[in-house]
Amino acid sequence: MNKIVELKNVGVSYNERKSLFKSTKYHALKDITFDIFKGETLGIIGRNGAGKSTLLRLLAGIIEPDKGVVKYHTNSVSLMALQAGFDSNLSGRQNAVISGMLLGYRKSDVVSQLEDIKNFSELGEFFEKPIKTYSSGMKAKLGFSIAMFTSPDILLIDEVLGVGDVRFRQKAEMAIAEKVASDITVVIVSHSEHQVSSLAERIVWIENGVVRKVGTAKEVYPEFNLNVVFSSNNDKITKLWKKEDCILIFEKVRRAEEHFYFNCVVIDKNNKKITKVLCENEFEKIELPGPTDSPAFHKKFPEHKYSHKSRFHDGQIKCKGMNELFAIIDGEKVKVLEIEFKQN
């Protein structure tokens, strides 16, 4: 596959004012390296504040990196964001023309698409009114519609698929699916695992301004979700491994003193029976009560034979050091999780 964008050791920082005479550097992106390939759909995931939107603004050319290199093999990039960079004093129609021309299109080409843009956006008479009269949802609808009726080489989407009513969201998702099926390159940021998993061929996980992992949805999301569940302001996961052919979902996680307490669902993808789950560390060995009925997970994973009875209760692991989770699978003790914490 041909590279359309290359990022090498990219960093972006801002001055964050603490008081009238004092400011500090905030490093939104610290060391980002990955490639984007022509025609692919790439998902960017991470928790709030991880640097996802900063990365999209960087890719769109709105901001420059403080360090590293961004190399483009294209001249046309469009950022579709909930708060698109419109001129608030101009109408939706005028902003649509300017946005198209900024993407490199002739004015006559953009003008010929205006009625389609207006109809798709469902803005009605507001299309002729100044952007400053729009709600954030209306701005997002306009930005989405402009991007749908222009054809940039790279389309950057920042959380826009969650905008509008249910009917418009469904229309938006169908339109994005059509773009994905074409030769256009799409980079999408979304908190929806379903949306990213269904649209993206690859995922880049950003954590604290660096690339934590790159891979398919099946490779990245299990580790990402575990990280979200167990990481807090005082706890950092320094090592994480999960058995690939095992579904592992944690529920009702709470932290108290030196432990995390939780329930969990453990399912073997090879349809082997799990009869016990054990939590072990240097000081403790705990057998979790179960398995008990889990009808919701049987509905979610009907292809797995024992998903109807896969919930285990009252697990606990220490908030510091190495912990291991074992399952008795068809009578054999098998490690399904290894997780190590360090308190910041």
GROMACS .gro file of C-alpha atoms in nm:
model
  344
    1MET     CA    1   0.000   0.000   0.000
    2ASN     CA    2   0.115   0.354  -0.078
    3LYS     CA    3   0.174   0.592   0.211
    4ILE     CA    4  -0.033   0.910   0.193
    5VAL     CA    5   0.091   1.063   0.523
    6GLU     CA    6   0.398   0.985   0.734
    7LEU     CA    7   0.442   1.100   1.094
    8LYS     CA    8   0.785   1.061   1.253
    9ASN     CA    9   0.854   1.151   1.618
   10VAL     CA   10   0.595   1.429   1.611
   11GLY     CA   11   0.533   1.649   1.915
   12VAL     CA   12   0.296   1.941   1.982
   13SER     CA   13   0.299   2.158   2.294
   14TYR     CA   14   0.108   2.460   2.419
   15ASN     CA   15   0.181   2.730   2.674
   16GLU     CA   16  -0.059   2.680   2.963
   17ARG     CA   17  -0.097   2.994   3.174
   18LYS     CA   18  -0.102   2.927   3.548
   19SER     CA   19  -0.115   3.289   3.660
   20LEU     CA   20  -0.057   3.640   3.525
   21PHE     CA   21   0.321   3.598   3.522
   22LYS     CA   22   0.364   3.220   3.508
   23SER     CA   23   0.299   2.963   3.238
   24THR     CA   24   0.403   2.603   3.178
   25LYS     CA   25   0.437   2.380   2.873
   26TYR     CA   26   0.158   2.131   2.813
   27HIS     CA   27   0.266   1.851   2.579
   28ALA     CA   28  -0.049   1.743   2.393
   29LEU     CA   29   0.153   1.513   2.166
   30LYS     CA   30   0.495   1.390   2.279
   31ASP     CA   31   0.630   1.136   2.032
   32ILE     CA   32   0.393   1.018   1.758
   33THR     CA   33   0.511   0.787   1.480
   34PHE     CA   34   0.286   0.600   1.236
   35ASP     CA   35   0.189   0.599   0.866
   36ILE     CA   36  -0.146   0.644   0.693
   37PHE     CA   37  -0.198   0.447   0.372
   38LYS     CA   38  -0.392   0.551   0.064
   39GLY     CA   39  -0.750   0.421   0.062
   40GLU     CA   40  -0.754   0.288   0.419
   41THR     CA   41  -0.985   0.382   0.705
   42LEU     CA   42  -0.786   0.447   1.022
   43GLY     CA   43  -0.940   0.482   1.367
   44ILE     CA   44  -0.784   0.699   1.639
   45ILE     CA   45  -0.884   0.605   1.994
   46GLY     CA   46  -0.788   0.717   2.342
   47ARG     CA   47  -0.936   0.866   2.654
   48ASN     CA   48  -1.029   1.233   2.687
   49GLY     CA   49  -0.714   1.444   2.688
   50ALA     CA   50  -0.502   1.177   2.517
   51GLY     CA   51  -0.428   1.406   2.220
   52LYS     CA   52  -0.668   1.271   1.955
   53SER     CA   53  -0.822   1.600   1.841
   54THR     CA   54  -0.481   1.770   1.847
   55LEU     CA   55  -0.357   1.495   1.617
   56LEU     CA   56  -0.643   1.554   1.371
   57ARG     CA   57  -0.576   1.930   1.370
   58LEU     CA   58  -0.212   1.852   1.300
   59LEU     CA   59  -0.303   1.621   1.011
   60ALA     CA   60  -0.536   1.890   0.872
   61GLY     CA   61  -0.250   2.142   0.871
   62ILE     CA   62  -0.425   2.373   1.118
   63ILE     CA   63  -0.129   2.353   1.357
   64GLU     CA   64   0.241   2.278   1.305
   65PRO     CA   65   0.447   2.029   1.507
   66ASP     CA   66   0.705   2.158   1.757
   67LYS     CA   67   0.924   1.862   1.676
   68GLY     CA   68   0.933   1.575   1.430
   69VAL     CA   69   0.812   1.560   1.071
   70VAL     CA   70   0.472   1.526   0.901
   71LYS     CA   71   0.518   1.430   0.536
   72TYR     CA   72   0.220   1.452   0.299
   73HIS     CA   73   0.179   1.275  -0.032
   74THR     CA   74  -0.144   1.464  -0.107
   75ASN     CA   75  -0.268   1.822  -0.138
   76SER     CA   76  -0.627   1.774  -0.021
   77VAL     CA   77  -0.717   1.713   0.344
   78SER     CA   78  -1.054   1.796   0.504
   79LEU     CA   79  -1.126   1.808   0.878
   80MET     CA   80  -1.488   1.737   0.969
   81ALA     CA   81  -1.534   1.835   1.334
   82LEU     CA   82  -1.825   1.920   1.563
   83GLN     CA   83  -1.693   2.277   1.589
   84ALA     CA   84  -1.584   2.330   1.230
   85GLY     CA   85  -1.372   2.639   1.155
   86PHE     CA   86  -1.642   2.851   0.995
   87ASP     CA   87  -1.667   3.232   0.980
   88SER     CA   88  -1.949   3.302   1.224
   89ASN     CA   89  -2.061   3.618   1.040
   90LEU     CA   90  -2.111   3.442   0.707
   91SER     CA   91  -2.406   3.224   0.609
   92GLY     CA   92  -2.399   2.847   0.576
   93ARG     CA   93  -2.403   2.887   0.197
   94GLN     CA   94  -2.104   3.126   0.201
   95ASN     CA   95  -1.910   2.905   0.440
   96ALA     CA   96  -1.975   2.604   0.220
   97VAL     CA   97  -1.824   2.786  -0.079
   98ILE     CA   98  -1.518   2.899   0.117
   99SER     CA   99  -1.463   2.553   0.269
  100GLY     CA  100  -1.474   2.392  -0.075
  101MET     CA  101  -1.233   2.646  -0.222
  102LEU     CA  102  -0.992   2.595   0.069
  103LEU     CA  103  -0.987   2.227  -0.029
  104GLY     CA  104  -0.865   2.332  -0.375
  105TYR     CA  105  -1.192   2.324  -0.570
  106ARG     CA  106  -1.297   2.592  -0.818
  107LYS     CA  107  -1.577   2.817  -0.699
  108SER     CA  108  -1.802   2.706  -0.986
  109ASP     CA  109  -1.757   2.339  -0.886
  110VAL     CA  110  -1.856   2.411  -0.525
  111VAL     CA  111  -2.151   2.628  -0.625
  112SER     CA  112  -2.286   2.346  -0.841
  113GLN     CA  113  -2.300   2.126  -0.526
  114LEU     CA  114  -2.466   2.381  -0.295
  115GLU     CA  115  -2.824   2.256  -0.325
  116ASP     CA  116  -2.710   1.899  -0.253
  117ILE     CA  117  -2.517   2.024   0.050
  118LYS     CA  118  -2.819   2.223   0.171
  119ASN     CA  119  -3.058   1.929   0.131
  120PHE     CA  120  -2.829   1.678   0.299
  121SER     CA  121  -2.762   1.911   0.595
  122GLU     CA  122  -3.138   1.951   0.661
  123LEU     CA  123  -3.074   2.312   0.768
  124GLY     CA  124  -3.357   2.457   0.559
  125GLU     CA  125  -3.373   2.836   0.577
  126PHE     CA  126  -3.083   2.841   0.827
  127PHE     CA  127  -2.853   2.760   0.533
  128GLU     CA  128  -2.890   3.127   0.436
  129LYS     CA  129  -2.837   3.262   0.789
  130PRO     CA  130  -2.508   3.350   0.969
  131ILE     CA  131  -2.326   3.062   1.138
  132LYS     CA  132  -2.340   3.251   1.470
  133THR     CA  133  -2.712   3.166   1.484
  134TYR     CA  134  -2.635   2.789   1.462
  135SER     CA  135  -2.623   2.538   1.742
  136SER     CA  136  -2.315   2.313   1.764
  137GLY     CA  137  -2.522   2.032   1.611
  138MET     CA  138  -2.619   2.249   1.314
  139LYS     CA  139  -2.254   2.342   1.254
  140ALA     CA  140  -2.161   1.976   1.260
  141LYS     CA  141  -2.437   1.890   1.011
  142LEU     CA  142  -2.310   2.162   0.777
  143GLY     CA  143  -1.948   2.049   0.810
  144PHE     CA  144  -2.049   1.688   0.749
  145SER     CA  145  -2.253   1.779   0.442
  146ILE     CA  146  -1.972   1.987   0.288
  147ALA     CA  147  -1.730   1.698   0.331
  148MET     CA  148  -1.978   1.451   0.182
  149PHE     CA  149  -2.017   1.650  -0.140
  150THR     CA  150  -1.651   1.731  -0.187
  151SER     CA  151  -1.390   1.462  -0.237
  152PRO     CA  152  -1.069   1.532  -0.045
  153ASP     CA  153  -0.792   1.274  -0.065
  154ILE     CA  154  -0.805   1.244   0.317
  155LEU     CA  155  -1.122   1.293   0.522
  156LEU     CA  156  -1.064   1.354   0.894
  157ILE     CA  157  -1.370   1.293   1.115
  158ASP     CA  158  -1.374   1.413   1.476
  159GLU     CA  159  -1.667   1.269   1.675
  160VAL     CA  160  -1.913   1.395   1.415
  161LEU     CA  161  -2.104   1.067   1.382
  162GLY     CA  162  -2.271   1.129   1.717
  163VAL     CA  163  -2.441   1.447   1.603
  164GLY     CA  164  -2.807   1.516   1.532
  165ASP     CA  165  -3.115   1.305   1.579
  166VAL     CA  166  -3.127   0.929   1.526
  167ARG     CA  167  -3.237   0.958   1.165
  168PHE     CA  168  -2.955   1.198   1.072
  169ARG     CA  169  -2.698   0.980   1.251
  170GLN     CA  170  -2.813   0.680   1.050
  171LYS     CA  171  -2.788   0.885   0.730
  172ALA     CA  172  -2.442   1.006   0.832
  173GLU     CA  173  -2.321   0.653   0.904
  174MET     CA  174  -2.447   0.532   0.566
  175ALA     CA  175  -2.270   0.822   0.393
  176ILE     CA  176  -1.946   0.747   0.576
  177ALA     CA  177  -1.975   0.380   0.482
  178GLU     CA  178  -2.000   0.482   0.117
  179LYS     CA  179  -1.687   0.698   0.153
  180VAL     CA  180  -1.506   0.409   0.321
  181ALA     CA  181  -1.599   0.181   0.031
  182SER     CA  182  -1.447   0.429  -0.217
  183ASP     CA  183  -1.077   0.513  -0.270
  184ILE     CA  184  -1.084   0.798  -0.020
  185THR     CA  185  -0.862   0.778   0.287
  186VAL     CA  186  -1.057   0.827   0.612
  187VAL     CA  187  -0.921   0.899   0.961
  188ILE     CA  188  -1.190   0.882   1.228
  189VAL     CA  189  -1.191   0.975   1.597
  190SER     CA  190  -1.482   0.837   1.799
  191HIS     CA  191  -1.555   0.710   2.150
  192SER     CA  192  -1.789   0.452   1.998
  193GLU     CA  193  -1.619   0.112   1.984
  194HIS     CA  194  -1.895  -0.015   1.755
  195GLN     CA  195  -1.846   0.267   1.502
  196VAL     CA  196  -1.467   0.242   1.494
  197SER     CA  197  -1.466  -0.139   1.482
  198SER     CA  198  -1.719  -0.150   1.198
  199LEU     CA  199  -1.549   0.121   0.987
  200ALA     CA  200  -1.174   0.109   1.057
  201GLU     CA  201  -0.929  -0.141   0.913
  202ARG     CA  202  -0.655  -0.031   1.156
  203ILE     CA  203  -0.660   0.150   1.489
  204VAL     CA  204  -0.403   0.378   1.650
  205TRP     CA  205  -0.436   0.402   2.030
  206ILE     CA  206  -0.304   0.733   2.169
  207GLU     CA  207  -0.225   0.748   2.541
  208ASN     CA  208  -0.067   1.050   2.714
  209GLY     CA  209   0.052   1.194   2.384
  210VAL     CA  210   0.226   0.881   2.254
  211VAL     CA  211   0.124   0.584   2.040
  212ARG     CA  212   0.041   0.298   2.277
  213LYS     CA  213  -0.054   0.038   2.015
  214VAL     CA  214  -0.139  -0.001   1.645
  215GLY     CA  215  -0.341  -0.292   1.506
  216THR     CA  216  -0.686  -0.421   1.418
  217ALA     CA  217  -0.990  -0.363   1.641
  218LYS     CA  218  -0.961  -0.717   1.778
  219GLU     CA  219  -0.594  -0.659   1.862
  220VAL     CA  220  -0.628  -0.313   2.020
  221TYR     CA  221  -0.966  -0.283   2.194
  222PRO     CA  222  -0.930  -0.563   2.454
  223GLU     CA  223  -0.614  -0.403   2.593
  224PHE     CA  224  -0.753  -0.051   2.560
  225ASN     CA  225  -1.072  -0.140   2.748
  226LEU     CA  226  -0.879  -0.306   3.030
  227ASN     CA  227  -0.659   0.001   3.055
  228VAL     CA  228  -0.966   0.226   3.081
  229VAL     CA  229  -1.125   0.004   3.347
  230PHE     CA  230  -0.826  -0.017   3.579
  231SER     CA  231  -0.624   0.301   3.525
  232SER     CA  232  -0.695   0.599   3.749
  233ASN     CA  233  -0.509   0.913   3.854
  234ASN     CA  234  -0.300   0.717   4.102
  235ASP     CA  235  -0.263   0.386   3.920
  236LYS     CA  236  -0.075   0.320   3.599
  237ILE     CA  237  -0.069  -0.009   3.409
  238THR     CA  238   0.293  -0.083   3.325
  239LYS     CA  239   0.243  -0.432   3.182
  240LEU     CA  240  -0.065  -0.591   3.031
  241TRP     CA  241  -0.112  -0.924   2.854
  242LYS     CA  242  -0.440  -1.103   2.775
  243LYS     CA  243  -0.497  -1.448   2.627
  244GLU     CA  244  -0.602  -1.391   2.264
  245ASP     CA  245  -0.865  -1.666   2.242
  246CYS     CA  246  -1.043  -1.559   2.560
  247ILE     CA  247  -1.318  -1.301   2.608
  248LEU     CA  248  -1.257  -1.117   2.936
  249ILE     CA  249  -1.494  -0.844   3.053
  250PHE     CA  250  -1.477  -0.672   3.393
  251GLU     CA  251  -1.785  -0.540   3.572
  252LYS     CA  252  -1.852  -0.327   3.880
  253VAL     CA  253  -1.484  -0.238   3.925
  254ARG     CA  254  -1.411  -0.033   4.236
  255ARG     CA  255  -1.093   0.065   4.412
  256ALA     CA  256  -1.065   0.046   4.789
  257GLU     CA  257  -0.738   0.090   4.978
  258GLU     CA  258  -0.482  -0.143   4.817
  259HIS     CA  259  -0.714  -0.347   4.592
  260PHE     CA  260  -0.943  -0.339   4.291
  261TYR     CA  261  -1.264  -0.537   4.348
  262PHE     CA  262  -1.469  -0.663   4.054
  263ASN     CA  263  -1.693  -0.920   3.888
  264CYS     CA  264  -1.587  -1.061   3.552
  265VAL     CA  265  -1.712  -1.259   3.255
  266VAL     CA  266  -1.469  -1.514   3.111
  267ILE     CA  267  -1.550  -1.703   2.789
  268ASP     CA  268  -1.325  -1.937   2.593
  269LYS     CA  269  -1.353  -1.865   2.218
  270ASN     CA  270  -1.283  -2.232   2.138
  271ASN     CA  271  -1.600  -2.340   2.322
  272LYS     CA  272  -1.413  -2.502   2.608
  273LYS     CA  273  -1.577  -2.507   2.950
  274ILE     CA  274  -1.446  -2.275   3.223
  275THR     CA  275  -1.522  -2.401   3.573
  276LYS     CA  276  -1.306  -2.178   3.793
  277VAL     CA  277  -1.130  -1.841   3.787
  278LEU     CA  278  -0.844  -1.756   4.025
  279CYS     CA  279  -0.670  -1.426   4.108
  280GLU     CA  280  -0.307  -1.465   4.213
  281ASN     CA  281  -0.021  -1.238   4.312
  282GLU     CA  282   0.286  -1.251   4.531
  283PHE     CA  283   0.079  -1.243   4.850
  284GLU     CA  284  -0.267  -1.378   4.767
  285LYS     CA  285  -0.451  -1.656   4.585
  286ILE     CA  286  -0.828  -1.613   4.555
  287GLU     CA  287  -1.086  -1.837   4.390
  288LEU     CA  288  -1.384  -1.646   4.256
  289PRO     CA  289  -1.738  -1.780   4.313
  290GLY     CA  290  -1.899  -1.895   3.989
  291PRO     CA  291  -1.973  -1.948   3.715
  292THR     CA  292  -2.325  -1.805   3.739
  293ASP     CA  293  -2.589  -1.727   3.479
  294SER     CA  294  -2.505  -1.450   3.232
  295PRO     CA  295  -2.799  -1.428   2.986
  296ALA     CA  296  -2.694  -1.085   2.852
  297PHE     CA  297  -2.358  -1.223   2.741
  298HIS     CA  298  -2.517  -1.532   2.589
  299LYS     CA  299  -2.724  -1.291   2.379
  300LYS     CA  300  -2.411  -1.094   2.290
  301PHE     CA  301  -2.195  -1.401   2.216
  302PRO     CA  302  -2.444  -1.670   2.102
  303GLU     CA  303  -2.176  -1.849   1.900
  304HIS     CA  304  -1.988  -1.941   2.218
  305LYS     CA  305  -2.126  -2.253   2.387
  306TYR     CA  306  -2.077  -2.158   2.753
  307SER     CA  307  -2.149  -1.784   2.733
  308HIS     CA  308  -2.481  -1.840   2.916
  309LYS     CA  309  -2.294  -1.930   3.237
  310SER     CA  310  -1.974  -1.726   3.238
  311ARG     CA  311  -1.989  -1.470   3.521
  312PHE     CA  312  -1.755  -1.491   3.823
  313HIS     CA  313  -1.786  -1.278   4.135
  314ASP     CA  314  -1.588  -1.102   4.409
  315GLY     CA  315  -1.250  -1.092   4.240
  316GLN     CA  316  -0.972  -0.877   4.377
  317ILE     CA  317  -0.626  -0.776   4.260
  318LYS     CA  318  -0.367  -0.550   4.421
  319CYS     CA  319  -0.322  -0.193   4.297
  320LYS     CA  320   0.055  -0.228   4.308
  321GLY     CA  321   0.276  -0.492   4.148
  322MET     CA  322   0.203  -0.794   3.929
  323ASN     CA  323  -0.130  -0.980   3.927
  324GLU     CA  324  -0.234  -1.286   3.729
  325LEU     CA  325  -0.576  -1.423   3.643
  326PHE     CA  326  -0.609  -1.796   3.575
  327ALA     CA  327  -0.902  -2.002   3.446
  328ILE     CA  328  -0.961  -2.375   3.475
  329ILE     CA  329  -1.040  -2.457   3.110
  330ASP     CA  330  -1.146  -2.817   3.045
  331GLY     CA  331  -0.968  -2.916   3.366
  332GLU     CA  332  -0.642  -2.736   3.285
  333LYS     CA  333  -0.514  -2.424   3.465
  334VAL     CA  334  -0.448  -2.156   3.202
  335LYS     CA  335  -0.330  -1.798   3.246
  336VAL     CA  336  -0.577  -1.553   3.086
  337LEU     CA  337  -0.448  -1.217   3.215
  338GLU     CA  338  -0.126  -1.064   3.341
  339ILE     CA  339  -0.146  -0.708   3.467
  340GLU     CA  340   0.107  -0.497   3.657
  341PHE     CA  341   0.037  -0.165   3.829
  342LYS     CA  342   0.259   0.117   3.942
  343GLN     CA  343   0.128   0.403   4.153
  344ASN     CA  344   0.218   0.745   4.012
   0.00000   0.00000   0.00000
